[in-house]
Amino acid sequence: MINQTLKAGVIGWPISHSLSPYLHRFWLKEHSVHGEYLPVAVNAEKLEEFLKGLADNGWRGINITLPHKQAAMEFVDDLDPTARRIGAINTIIVKRDGSLKGTNTDGYGFLKNLQGFQSEWEAVDGPVVVLGAGGAARAVLMALIESGSSEIRLVNRNQTKAEDLVAEFNGPIEVYDWSDRSAILSEARLLVNTTSLGMTGQAPLKINLKKLPLRAVVNDIVYIPLETELLKNARRRGNRTVDGLGMLLHQARVGFSAWFGVDPEVSSSLRTHVLNVMKT
Ligand code: ATR
């Protein structure tokens, strides 16, 4: 039993694009852990069967990516409060008794990344503008609320979706019309893009930063390309910027530490390694 390989992985449909295997394998090697991290393509029909078999099949746990982050919640025995509030899970930990614990570490990854790049930023400093109301926005909003934001301005193309989110989350969120996204930047301390706009292959994000104070931080959670047009424009006018890759790296730490018993570091060598993989 001592030499047993510890097994974790990531499931999604499709799964071939996932960067998670590269970053977890980097940490496994760095810490000489006798473990493996496998990408597994699991479709919606097979999700329940796969999750119910995790313990019997020797998994320590898994990450969950699109499109299963919401559906997987149904098949875990224990949901932590953050995951319940966000309404999605991205990590499952198989407990000693074989039961499954579901958690969501995306909000944690978002905050750690932001604070890693801009240690002086604090949620209580002033208004935050969040673009988007999809899955990623839910985690970002929850992290902002939990860390004490007093004013969150939320804009989404589909305004009803943003209003539904406000009704569901208990927080200081005000919804604005998508066409107001440039106007509501005045006095903001942080701007976060959680939409897919600006990602390679997607439509550009059109926003005028003129009203954004120069002391505001701009964070794009899109990381392909690493420096999006939003970040480039923000940097050129003098705002501090935070790219989205670190959110992916930081969210992975929680699972790694639970499955393999080592709390790994998000180092510059890890970043370089993943960036090199992205280039290939
Ligand atoms: P994720 O889980 O990555 O957040 P998602 O749930 O599909 O993905 O959310 C994508 C976000 O990008 C949504 O806020 C979406 O806006 P809608 O809710 O109005 O669809 C936003 N988005 C995608 N394409 C867009 C576009 N062309 N214009 C404006 N917003 C867009």
PDB file of C-alpha atoms and ligand atoms in Angstrom:
ATOM      1  CA  MET A   1       0.000   0.000   0.000  1.00  0.00           C
ATOM      2  CA  ILE A   2       2.918   2.335   0.754  1.00  0.00           C
ATOM      3  CA  ASN A   3       3.939   2.495  -2.907  1.00  0.00           C
ATOM      4  CA  GLN A   4       0.427   3.004  -4.165  1.00  0.00           C
ATOM      5  CA  THR A   5       0.213   5.800  -6.737  1.00  0.00           C
ATOM      6  CA  LEU A   6      -2.118   8.559  -5.563  1.00  0.00           C
ATOM      7  CA  LYS A   7      -4.599   9.277  -8.331  1.00  0.00           C
ATOM      8  CA  ALA A   8      -6.421  12.513  -9.141  1.00  0.00           C
ATOM      9  CA  GLY A   9      -7.562  14.164 -12.351  1.00  0.00           C
ATOM     10  CA  VAL A  10      -9.969  16.390 -14.173  1.00  0.00           C
ATOM     11  CA  ILE A  11     -13.218  15.550 -15.926  1.00  0.00           C
ATOM     12  CA  GLY A  12     -15.054  17.513 -18.597  1.00  0.00           C
ATOM     13  CA  TRP A  13     -16.508  17.229 -22.062  1.00  0.00           C
ATOM     14  CA  PRO A  14     -14.392  17.886 -24.035  1.00  0.00           C
ATOM     15  CA  ILE A  15     -11.270  17.668 -21.895  1.00  0.00           C
ATOM     16  CA  SER A  16      -8.332  17.809 -24.318  1.00  0.00           C
ATOM     17  CA  HIS A  17      -7.888  21.597 -23.957  1.00  0.00           C
ATOM     18  CA  SER A  18      -7.490  21.485 -20.151  1.00  0.00           C
ATOM     19  CA  LEU A  19      -4.267  22.938 -18.751  1.00  0.00           C
ATOM     20  CA  SER A  20      -4.842  21.344 -15.334  1.00  0.00           C
ATOM     21  CA  PRO A  21      -2.798  18.176 -16.043  1.00  0.00           C
ATOM     22  CA  TYR A  22       0.253  20.294 -16.875  1.00  0.00           C
ATOM     23  CA  LEU A  23       0.148  22.321 -13.701  1.00  0.00           C
ATOM     24  CA  HIS A  24      -0.635  19.436 -11.356  1.00  0.00           C
ATOM     25  CA  ARG A  25       2.083  17.282 -12.942  1.00  0.00           C
ATOM     26  CA  PHE A  26       4.533  20.165 -12.464  1.00  0.00           C
ATOM     27  CA  TRP A  27       3.748  20.155  -8.740  1.00  0.00           C
ATOM     28  CA  LEU A  28       3.858  16.338  -8.496  1.00  0.00           C
ATOM     29  CA  LYS A  29       7.365  16.418  -9.922  1.00  0.00           C
ATOM     30  CA  GLU A  30       8.434  19.439  -7.882  1.00  0.00           C
ATOM     31  CA  HIS A  31       7.414  17.741  -4.638  1.00  0.00           C
ATOM     32  CA  SER A  32       8.396  14.192  -5.670  1.00  0.00           C
ATOM     33  CA  VAL A  33       4.882  12.967  -4.968  1.00  0.00           C
ATOM     34  CA  HIS A  34       4.140   9.410  -6.047  1.00  0.00           C
ATOM     35  CA  GLY A  35       0.989  10.444  -7.826  1.00  0.00           C
ATOM     36  CA  GLU A  36      -0.684  10.974 -11.159  1.00  0.00           C
ATOM     37  CA  TYR A  37      -3.151  13.490 -12.558  1.00  0.00           C
ATOM     38  CA  LEU A  38      -5.274  12.309 -15.462  1.00  0.00           C
ATOM     39  CA  PRO A  39      -7.643  14.099 -17.835  1.00  0.00           C
ATOM     40  CA  VAL A  40     -10.802  12.051 -18.378  1.00  0.00           C
ATOM     41  CA  ALA A  41     -13.471  12.795 -20.973  1.00  0.00           C
ATOM     42  CA  VAL A  42     -16.823  12.182 -19.260  1.00  0.00           C
ATOM     43  CA  ASN A  43     -20.087  13.120 -20.952  1.00  0.00           C
ATOM     44  CA  ALA A  44     -23.294  14.150 -19.202  1.00  0.00           C
ATOM     45  CA  GLU A  45     -24.816  10.645 -19.427  1.00  0.00           C
ATOM     46  CA  LYS A  46     -21.805   9.082 -17.697  1.00  0.00           C
ATOM     47  CA  LEU A  47     -21.332  11.759 -15.032  1.00  0.00           C
ATOM     48  CA  GLU A  48     -23.306  10.099 -12.225  1.00  0.00           C
ATOM     49  CA  GLU A  49     -21.741   6.685 -12.794  1.00  0.00           C
ATOM     50  CA  PHE A  50     -18.234   8.154 -12.894  1.00  0.00           C
ATOM     51  CA  LEU A  51     -18.653  10.171  -9.708  1.00  0.00           C
ATOM     52  CA  LYS A  52     -20.301   7.328  -7.800  1.00  0.00           C
ATOM     53  CA  GLY A  53     -17.355   5.103  -8.712  1.00  0.00           C
ATOM     54  CA  LEU A  54     -14.621   7.534  -7.632  1.00  0.00           C
ATOM     55  CA  ALA A  55     -13.812   5.876  -4.299  1.00  0.00           C
ATOM     56  CA  ASP A  56     -13.989   2.297  -5.591  1.00  0.00           C
ATOM     57  CA  ASN A  57     -11.758   3.192  -8.514  1.00  0.00           C
ATOM     58  CA  GLY A  58      -9.026   4.587  -6.322  1.00  0.00           C
ATOM     59  CA  TRP A  59      -9.412   8.316  -6.970  1.00  0.00           C
ATOM     60  CA  ARG A  60      -8.319  10.751  -4.253  1.00  0.00           C
ATOM     61  CA  GLY A  61     -10.415  13.362  -5.960  1.00  0.00           C
ATOM     62  CA  ILE A  62     -10.924  15.311  -9.144  1.00  0.00           C
ATOM     63  CA  ASN A  63     -11.390  18.723 -10.681  1.00  0.00           C
ATOM     64  CA  ILE A  64     -14.537  19.343 -12.632  1.00  0.00           C
ATOM     65  CA  THR A  65     -14.692  21.553 -15.651  1.00  0.00           C
ATOM     66  CA  LEU A  66     -17.286  22.485 -18.257  1.00  0.00           C
ATOM     67  CA  PRO A  67     -20.037  21.486 -18.647  1.00  0.00           C
ATOM     68  CA  HIS A  68     -20.383  19.578 -15.340  1.00  0.00           C
ATOM     69  CA  LYS A  69     -19.712  22.193 -12.657  1.00  0.00           C
ATOM     70  CA  GLN A  70     -23.392  22.515 -11.725  1.00  0.00           C
ATOM     71  CA  ALA A  71     -24.632  18.991 -12.454  1.00  0.00           C
ATOM     72  CA  ALA A  72     -21.877  17.389 -10.346  1.00  0.00           C
ATOM     73  CA  MET A  73     -23.231  19.059  -7.200  1.00  0.00           C
ATOM     74  CA  GLU A  74     -26.089  16.553  -7.156  1.00  0.00           C
ATOM     75  CA  PHE A  75     -23.774  13.589  -6.737  1.00  0.00           C
ATOM     76  CA  VAL A  76     -21.626  14.644  -3.812  1.00  0.00           C
ATOM     77  CA  ASP A  77     -22.447  13.803  -0.194  1.00  0.00           C
ATOM     78  CA  ASP A  78     -21.231  17.031   1.311  1.00  0.00           C
ATOM     79  CA  LEU A  79     -21.145  20.533  -0.205  1.00  0.00           C
ATOM     80  CA  ASP A  80     -19.179  23.273   1.496  1.00  0.00           C
ATOM     81  CA  PRO A  81     -21.013  26.579   2.092  1.00  0.00           C
ATOM     82  CA  THR A  82     -19.032  28.482  -0.570  1.00  0.00           C
ATOM     83  CA  ALA A  83     -19.842  25.929  -3.252  1.00  0.00           C
ATOM     84  CA  ARG A  84     -23.486  25.953  -2.213  1.00  0.00           C
ATOM     85  CA  ARG A  85     -23.616  29.732  -2.487  1.00  0.00           C
ATOM     86  CA  ILE A  86     -21.775  29.854  -5.811  1.00  0.00           C
ATOM     87  CA  GLY A  87     -24.013  27.082  -7.114  1.00  0.00           C
ATOM     88  CA  ALA A  88     -21.253  25.053  -8.747  1.00  0.00           C
ATOM     89  CA  ILE A  89     -18.273  22.862  -7.818  1.00  0.00           C
ATOM     90  CA  ASN A  90     -14.868  22.578  -9.434  1.00  0.00           C
ATOM     91  CA  THR A  91     -13.204  20.209  -6.964  1.00  0.00           C
ATOM     92  CA  ILE A  92     -14.183  16.894  -5.355  1.00  0.00           C
ATOM     93  CA  ILE A  93     -12.307  15.334  -2.470  1.00  0.00           C
ATOM     94  CA  VAL A  94     -12.856  11.640  -1.738  1.00  0.00           C
ATOM     95  CA  LYS A  95     -12.936  11.286   2.031  1.00  0.00           C
ATOM     96  CA  ARG A  96     -11.514   8.335   3.976  1.00  0.00           C
ATOM     97  CA  ASP A  97     -14.954   6.740   4.281  1.00  0.00           C
ATOM     98  CA  GLY A  98     -15.414   6.971   0.496  1.00  0.00           C
ATOM     99  CA  SER A  99     -17.913   9.833   0.637  1.00  0.00           C
ATOM    100  CA  LEU A 100     -17.502  12.838  -1.669  1.00  0.00           C
ATOM    101  CA  LYS A 101     -16.962  16.423  -0.601  1.00  0.00           C
ATOM    102  CA  GLY A 102     -17.613  19.121  -3.209  1.00  0.00           C
ATOM    103  CA  THR A 103     -16.060  22.548  -3.101  1.00  0.00           C
ATOM    104  CA  ASN A 104     -15.539  25.548  -5.348  1.00  0.00           C
ATOM    105  CA  THR A 105     -12.103  27.126  -5.370  1.00  0.00           C
ATOM    106  CA  ASP A 106     -12.579  29.565  -8.284  1.00  0.00           C
ATOM    107  CA  GLY A 107     -13.370  32.510  -6.012  1.00  0.00           C
ATOM    108  CA  TYR A 108     -10.345  31.678  -3.850  1.00  0.00           C
ATOM    109  CA  GLY A 109      -8.195  31.532  -7.005  1.00  0.00           C
ATOM    110  CA  PHE A 110      -9.543  34.878  -8.177  1.00  0.00           C
ATOM    111  CA  LEU A 111      -8.733  36.601  -4.861  1.00  0.00           C
ATOM    112  CA  LYS A 112      -5.311  35.011  -4.406  1.00  0.00           C
ATOM    113  CA  ASN A 113      -4.333  35.970  -7.934  1.00  0.00           C
ATOM    114  CA  LEU A 114      -5.508  39.532  -7.481  1.00  0.00           C
ATOM    115  CA  GLN A 115      -3.746  39.917  -4.153  1.00  0.00           C
ATOM    116  CA  GLY A 116      -0.645  38.170  -5.491  1.00  0.00           C
ATOM    117  CA  PHE A 117      -0.237  40.804  -8.187  1.00  0.00           C
ATOM    118  CA  GLN A 118      -1.685  43.784  -6.331  1.00  0.00           C
ATOM    119  CA  SER A 119      -1.132  43.177  -2.646  1.00  0.00           C
ATOM    120  CA  GLU A 120      -2.389  46.624  -1.696  1.00  0.00           C
ATOM    121  CA  TRP A 121      -5.830  46.080  -3.260  1.00  0.00           C
ATOM    122  CA  GLU A 122      -8.565  45.580  -0.688  1.00  0.00           C
ATOM    123  CA  ALA A 123     -12.211  44.875  -1.338  1.00  0.00           C
ATOM    124  CA  VAL A 124     -13.272  47.575   1.089  1.00  0.00           C
ATOM    125  CA  ASP A 125     -11.394  50.294  -0.832  1.00  0.00           C
ATOM    126  CA  GLY A 126     -14.220  51.223  -3.180  1.00  0.00           C
ATOM    127  CA  PRO A 127     -16.585  50.259  -5.985  1.00  0.00           C
ATOM    128  CA  VAL A 128     -15.932  47.198  -8.095  1.00  0.00           C
ATOM    129  CA  VAL A 129     -17.277  46.846 -11.641  1.00  0.00           C
ATOM    130  CA  VAL A 130     -17.935  43.266 -12.742  1.00  0.00           C
ATOM    131  CA  LEU A 131     -18.632  42.485 -16.397  1.00  0.00           C
ATOM    132  CA  GLY A 132     -20.590  39.274 -16.940  1.00  0.00           C
ATOM    133  CA  ALA A 133     -23.043  37.113 -15.026  1.00  0.00           C
ATOM    134  CA  GLY A 134     -22.061  33.576 -16.027  1.00  0.00           C
ATOM    135  CA  GLY A 135     -20.418  30.795 -14.021  1.00  0.00           C
ATOM    136  CA  ALA A 136     -17.130  32.618 -13.524  1.00  0.00           C
ATOM    137  CA  ALA A 137     -18.944  35.778 -12.411  1.00  0.00           C
ATOM    138  CA  ARG A 138     -20.742  33.831  -9.691  1.00  0.00           C
ATOM    139  CA  ALA A 139     -17.438  32.773  -8.102  1.00  0.00           C
ATOM    140  CA  VAL A 140     -15.931  36.256  -8.483  1.00  0.00           C
ATOM    141  CA  LEU A 141     -18.990  37.956  -6.974  1.00  0.00           C
ATOM    142  CA  MET A 142     -19.075  35.565  -4.033  1.00  0.00           C
ATOM    143  CA  ALA A 143     -15.383  36.161  -3.338  1.00  0.00           C
ATOM    144  CA  LEU A 144     -15.898  39.935  -3.482  1.00  0.00           C
ATOM    145  CA  ILE A 145     -18.908  39.810  -1.175  1.00  0.00           C
ATOM    146  CA  GLU A 146     -17.140  37.510   1.294  1.00  0.00           C
ATOM    147  CA  SER A 147     -14.105  39.772   1.369  1.00  0.00           C
ATOM    148  CA  GLY A 148     -16.147  42.838   2.254  1.00  0.00           C
ATOM    149  CA  SER A 149     -16.897  44.758  -0.953  1.00  0.00           C
ATOM    150  CA  SER A 150     -19.349  47.516  -0.186  1.00  0.00           C
ATOM    151  CA  GLU A 151     -20.377  48.343  -3.756  1.00  0.00           C
ATOM    152  CA  ILE A 152     -20.445  46.021  -6.737  1.00  0.00           C
ATOM    153  CA  ARG A 153     -21.678  47.311 -10.091  1.00  0.00           C
ATOM    154  CA  LEU A 154     -22.758  44.398 -12.253  1.00  0.00           C
ATOM    155  CA  VAL A 155     -23.328  44.580 -16.001  1.00  0.00           C
ATOM    156  CA  ASN A 156     -24.268  41.775 -18.329  1.00  0.00           C
ATOM    157  CA  ARG A 157     -25.560  41.670 -21.887  1.00  0.00           C
ATOM    158  CA  ASN A 158     -28.512  39.654 -20.615  1.00  0.00           C
ATOM    159  CA  GLN A 159     -29.646  41.934 -17.810  1.00  0.00           C
ATOM    160  CA  THR A 160     -32.252  39.521 -16.452  1.00  0.00           C
ATOM    161  CA  LYS A 161     -29.493  37.028 -15.694  1.00  0.00           C
ATOM    162  CA  ALA A 162     -27.671  39.685 -13.668  1.00  0.00           C
ATOM    163  CA  GLU A 163     -30.866  40.588 -11.812  1.00  0.00           C
ATOM    164  CA  ASP A 164     -31.527  36.920 -11.013  1.00  0.00           C
ATOM    165  CA  LEU A 165     -28.048  36.706  -9.579  1.00  0.00           C
ATOM    166  CA  VAL A 166     -28.640  39.691  -7.325  1.00  0.00           C
ATOM    167  CA  ALA A 167     -31.863  38.123  -6.078  1.00  0.00           C
ATOM    168  CA  GLU A 168     -29.980  34.929  -5.272  1.00  0.00           C
ATOM    169  CA  PHE A 169     -26.838  36.438  -3.690  1.00  0.00           C
ATOM    170  CA  ASN A 170     -27.059  38.479  -0.571  1.00  0.00           C
ATOM    171  CA  GLY A 171     -24.699  41.336  -1.341  1.00  0.00           C
ATOM    172  CA  PRO A 172     -24.296  45.010  -2.214  1.00  0.00           C
ATOM    173  CA  ILE A 173     -24.777  44.468  -5.955  1.00  0.00           C
ATOM    174  CA  GLU A 174     -26.383  47.000  -8.264  1.00  0.00           C
ATOM    175  CA  VAL A 175     -27.267  45.981 -11.837  1.00  0.00           C
ATOM    176  CA  TYR A 176     -26.663  48.355 -14.741  1.00  0.00           C
ATOM    177  CA  ASP A 177     -27.533  48.212 -18.395  1.00  0.00           C
ATOM    178  CA  TRP A 178     -24.863  46.636 -20.640  1.00  0.00           C
ATOM    179  CA  SER A 179     -24.723  49.889 -22.611  1.00  0.00           C
ATOM    180  CA  ASP A 180     -23.647  51.709 -19.413  1.00  0.00           C
ATOM    181  CA  ARG A 181     -20.511  49.628 -18.937  1.00  0.00           C
ATOM    182  CA  SER A 182     -18.137  52.509 -19.763  1.00  0.00           C
ATOM    183  CA  ALA A 183     -20.073  55.165 -17.824  1.00  0.00           C
ATOM    184  CA  ILE A 184     -20.126  53.202 -14.546  1.00  0.00           C
ATOM    185  CA  LEU A 185     -16.336  53.045 -14.363  1.00  0.00           C
ATOM    186  CA  SER A 186     -16.111  56.389 -12.593  1.00  0.00           C
ATOM    187  CA  GLU A 187     -14.740  56.081  -9.046  1.00  0.00           C
ATOM    188  CA  ALA A 188     -14.174  52.341  -9.473  1.00  0.00           C
ATOM    189  CA  ARG A 189     -11.216  50.718  -7.664  1.00  0.00           C
ATOM    190  CA  LEU A 190     -11.388  47.468  -9.553  1.00  0.00           C
ATOM    191  CA  LEU A 191     -12.699  46.343 -12.935  1.00  0.00           C
ATOM    192  CA  VAL A 192     -13.077  42.617 -13.571  1.00  0.00           C
ATOM    193  CA  ASN A 193     -13.999  41.070 -16.899  1.00  0.00           C
ATOM    194  CA  THR A 194     -15.624  37.676 -16.374  1.00  0.00           C
ATOM    195  CA  THR A 195     -17.158  37.463 -19.846  1.00  0.00           C
ATOM    196  CA  SER A 196     -15.584  35.484 -22.663  1.00  0.00           C
ATOM    197  CA  LEU A 197     -15.206  38.668 -24.706  1.00  0.00           C
ATOM    198  CA  GLY A 198     -11.623  39.345 -25.748  1.00  0.00           C
ATOM    199  CA  MET A 199     -10.649  35.675 -25.651  1.00  0.00           C
ATOM    200  CA  THR A 200      -8.906  34.404 -28.785  1.00  0.00           C
ATOM    201  CA  GLY A 201     -11.651  33.396 -31.210  1.00  0.00           C
ATOM    202  CA  GLN A 202     -14.377  35.389 -29.425  1.00  0.00           C
ATOM    203  CA  ALA A 203     -15.769  38.852 -30.111  1.00  0.00           C
ATOM    204  CA  PRO A 204     -13.736  41.795 -28.767  1.00  0.00           C
ATOM    205  CA  LEU A 205     -14.692  43.488 -25.513  1.00  0.00           C
ATOM    206  CA  LYS A 206     -15.665  47.024 -26.392  1.00  0.00           C
ATOM    207  CA  ILE A 207     -15.334  49.315 -23.429  1.00  0.00           C
ATOM    208  CA  ASN A 208     -14.095  52.893 -23.052  1.00  0.00           C
ATOM    209  CA  LEU A 209     -11.790  53.257 -20.051  1.00  0.00           C
ATOM    210  CA  LYS A 210     -11.810  57.063 -20.060  1.00  0.00           C
ATOM    211  CA  LYS A 211     -13.819  57.321 -16.835  1.00  0.00           C
ATOM    212  CA  LEU A 212     -11.818  54.694 -14.959  1.00  0.00           C
ATOM    213  CA  PRO A 213      -9.607  56.285 -12.277  1.00  0.00           C
ATOM    214  CA  LEU A 214      -5.907  55.643 -12.837  1.00  0.00           C
ATOM    215  CA  ARG A 215      -5.561  54.084  -9.393  1.00  0.00           C
ATOM    216  CA  ALA A 216      -8.036  51.347 -10.333  1.00  0.00           C
ATOM    217  CA  VAL A 217      -6.825  47.775 -10.869  1.00  0.00           C
ATOM    218  CA  VAL A 218      -8.001  45.966 -14.023  1.00  0.00           C
ATOM    219  CA  ASN A 219      -8.330  42.187 -13.936  1.00  0.00           C
ATOM    220  CA  ASP A 220      -9.304  40.069 -16.924  1.00  0.00           C
ATOM    221  CA  ILE A 221     -10.060  36.468 -16.121  1.00  0.00           C
ATOM    222  CA  VAL A 222      -9.531  35.595 -19.785  1.00  0.00           C
ATOM    223  CA  TYR A 223      -5.952  34.279 -20.156  1.00  0.00           C
ATOM    224  CA  ILE A 224      -5.828  33.405 -23.845  1.00  0.00           C
ATOM    225  CA  PRO A 225      -4.224  35.743 -24.861  1.00  0.00           C
ATOM    226  CA  LEU A 226      -2.423  36.461 -21.618  1.00  0.00           C
ATOM    227  CA  GLU A 227      -2.557  40.195 -22.251  1.00  0.00           C
ATOM    228  CA  THR A 228      -6.030  40.879 -23.627  1.00  0.00           C
ATOM    229  CA  GLU A 229      -6.936  44.132 -25.390  1.00  0.00           C
ATOM    230  CA  LEU A 230      -8.593  45.245 -22.147  1.00  0.00           C
ATOM    231  CA  LEU A 231      -5.380  44.743 -20.178  1.00  0.00           C
ATOM    232  CA  LYS A 232      -3.255  46.290 -22.905  1.00  0.00           C
ATOM    233  CA  ASN A 233      -5.422  49.411 -23.027  1.00  0.00           C
ATOM    234  CA  ALA A 234      -5.508  49.652 -19.241  1.00  0.00           C
ATOM    235  CA  ARG A 235      -1.721  49.267 -18.961  1.00  0.00           C
ATOM    236  CA  ARG A 236      -1.099  51.877 -21.654  1.00  0.00           C
ATOM    237  CA  ARG A 237      -3.167  54.490 -19.860  1.00  0.00           C
ATOM    238  CA  GLY A 238      -1.448  53.752 -16.550  1.00  0.00           C
ATOM    239  CA  ASN A 239      -3.736  51.359 -14.681  1.00  0.00           C
ATOM    240  CA  ARG A 240      -2.292  48.378 -12.837  1.00  0.00           C
ATOM    241  CA  THR A 241      -3.348  45.122 -14.475  1.00  0.00           C
ATOM    242  CA  VAL A 242      -3.798  41.497 -13.444  1.00  0.00           C
ATOM    243  CA  ASP A 243      -4.050  38.693 -16.000  1.00  0.00           C
ATOM    244  CA  GLY A 244      -6.250  35.639 -15.651  1.00  0.00           C
ATOM    245  CA  LEU A 245      -3.703  32.816 -15.640  1.00  0.00           C
ATOM    246  CA  GLY A 246      -3.019  33.099 -11.923  1.00  0.00           C
ATOM    247  CA  MET A 247      -6.671  32.417 -11.098  1.00  0.00           C
ATOM    248  CA  LEU A 248      -6.348  29.044 -12.812  1.00  0.00           C
ATOM    249  CA  LEU A 249      -3.087  28.297 -11.003  1.00  0.00           C
ATOM    250  CA  HIS A 250      -4.294  29.344  -7.549  1.00  0.00           C
ATOM    251  CA  GLN A 251      -7.654  27.565  -7.741  1.00  0.00           C
ATOM    252  CA  ALA A 252      -5.740  24.314  -8.283  1.00  0.00           C
ATOM    253  CA  ARG A 253      -3.834  24.523  -5.002  1.00  0.00           C
ATOM    254  CA  VAL A 254      -6.730  23.490  -2.794  1.00  0.00           C
ATOM    255  CA  GLY A 255      -7.352  20.208  -4.597  1.00  0.00           C
ATOM    256  CA  PHE A 256      -3.661  19.346  -4.872  1.00  0.00           C
ATOM    257  CA  SER A 257      -3.134  19.878  -1.200  1.00  0.00           C
ATOM    258  CA  ALA A 258      -6.160  17.732  -0.225  1.00  0.00           C
ATOM    259  CA  TRP A 259      -5.327  14.857  -2.594  1.00  0.00           C
ATOM    260  CA  PHE A 260      -1.564  14.722  -2.334  1.00  0.00           C
ATOM    261  CA  GLY A 261      -0.890  16.156   1.132  1.00  0.00           C
ATOM    262  CA  VAL A 262       1.408  19.013   0.021  1.00  0.00           C
ATOM    263  CA  ASP A 263       0.430  22.676  -0.198  1.00  0.00           C
ATOM    264  CA  PRO A 264       2.076  23.761  -3.469  1.00  0.00           C
ATOM    265  CA  GLU A 265       3.287  27.212  -4.427  1.00  0.00           C
ATOM    266  CA  VAL A 266       2.189  29.257  -7.418  1.00  0.00           C
ATOM    267  CA  SER A 267       5.735  30.148  -8.453  1.00  0.00           C
ATOM    268  CA  SER A 268       7.086  31.985 -11.459  1.00  0.00           C
ATOM    269  CA  SER A 269       8.520  28.674 -12.717  1.00  0.00           C
ATOM    270  CA  LEU A 270       5.034  27.159 -12.672  1.00  0.00           C
ATOM    271  CA  ARG A 271       3.690  30.166 -14.591  1.00  0.00           C
ATOM    272  CA  THR A 272       6.480  29.901 -17.157  1.00  0.00           C
ATOM    273  CA  HIS A 273       5.884  26.164 -17.525  1.00  0.00           C
ATOM    274  CA  VAL A 274       2.152  26.620 -18.175  1.00  0.00           C
ATOM    275  CA  LEU A 275       2.770  29.559 -20.518  1.00  0.00           C
ATOM    276  CA  ASN A 276       5.147  27.385 -22.534  1.00  0.00           C
ATOM    277  CA  VAL A 277       2.498  24.667 -22.771  1.00  0.00           C
ATOM    278  CA  MET A 278      -0.013  27.286 -23.970  1.00  0.00           C
ATOM    279  CA  LYS A 279       2.368  28.285 -26.766  1.00  0.00           C
ATOM    280  CA  THR A 280       2.608  24.734 -28.144  1.00  0.00           C
TER     281      THR A 280
HETATM  282  P1  ATR B   1     -18.367  31.197 -17.744  1.00  0.00           P
HETATM  283  O1  ATR B   1     -18.728  29.974 -16.975  1.00  0.00           O
HETATM  284  O2  ATR B   1     -16.953  31.171 -18.287  1.00  0.00           O
HETATM  285  O3  ATR B   1     -18.653  32.459 -16.997  1.00  0.00           O
HETATM  286  P2  ATR B   1     -20.787  31.509 -19.240  1.00  0.00           P
HETATM  287  O4  ATR B   1     -21.544  31.065 -18.058  1.00  0.00           O
HETATM  288  O5  ATR B   1     -21.179  30.970 -20.581  1.00  0.00           O
HETATM  289  O6  ATR B   1     -19.254  31.175 -19.069  1.00  0.00           O
HETATM  290  O7  ATR B   1     -20.788  33.118 -19.282  1.00  0.00           O
HETATM  291  C1  ATR B   1     -20.252  33.855 -20.331  1.00  0.00           C
HETATM  292  C2  ATR B   1     -20.400  35.350 -20.038  1.00  0.00           C
HETATM  293  O8  ATR B   1     -19.895  36.074 -21.173  1.00  0.00           O
HETATM  294  C3  ATR B   1     -21.829  35.796 -19.833  1.00  0.00           C
HETATM  295  O9  ATR B   1     -21.862  36.886 -18.936  1.00  0.00           O
HETATM  296  C4  ATR B   1     -22.224  36.245 -21.253  1.00  0.00           C
HETATM  297  O10 ATR B   1     -23.265  37.181 -21.306  1.00  0.00           O
HETATM  298  P3  ATR B   1     -24.802  36.683 -21.432  1.00  0.00           P
HETATM  299  O11 ATR B   1     -25.188  36.189 -20.071  1.00  0.00           O
HETATM  300  O12 ATR B   1     -25.549  37.887 -21.849  1.00  0.00           O
HETATM  301  O13 ATR B   1     -24.800  35.583 -22.463  1.00  0.00           O
HETATM  302  C5  ATR B   1     -20.939  36.907 -21.679  1.00  0.00           C
HETATM  303  N1  ATR B   1     -20.852  37.032 -23.135  1.00  0.00           N
HETATM  304  C6  ATR B   1     -20.540  36.063 -24.027  1.00  0.00           C
HETATM  305  N2  ATR B   1     -20.574  36.546 -25.292  1.00  0.00           N
HETATM  306  C7  ATR B   1     -20.939  37.860 -25.200  1.00  0.00           C
HETATM  307  C8  ATR B   1     -21.131  38.922 -26.129  1.00  0.00           C
HETATM  308  N3  ATR B   1     -20.971  38.728 -27.449  1.00  0.00           N
HETATM  309  N4  ATR B   1     -21.490  40.145 -25.667  1.00  0.00           N
HETATM  310  C9  ATR B   1     -21.643  40.359 -24.334  1.00  0.00           C
HETATM  311  N5  ATR B   1     -21.465  39.401 -23.391  1.00  0.00           N
HETATM  312  C10 ATR B   1     -21.110  38.167 -23.814  1.00  0.00           C
END
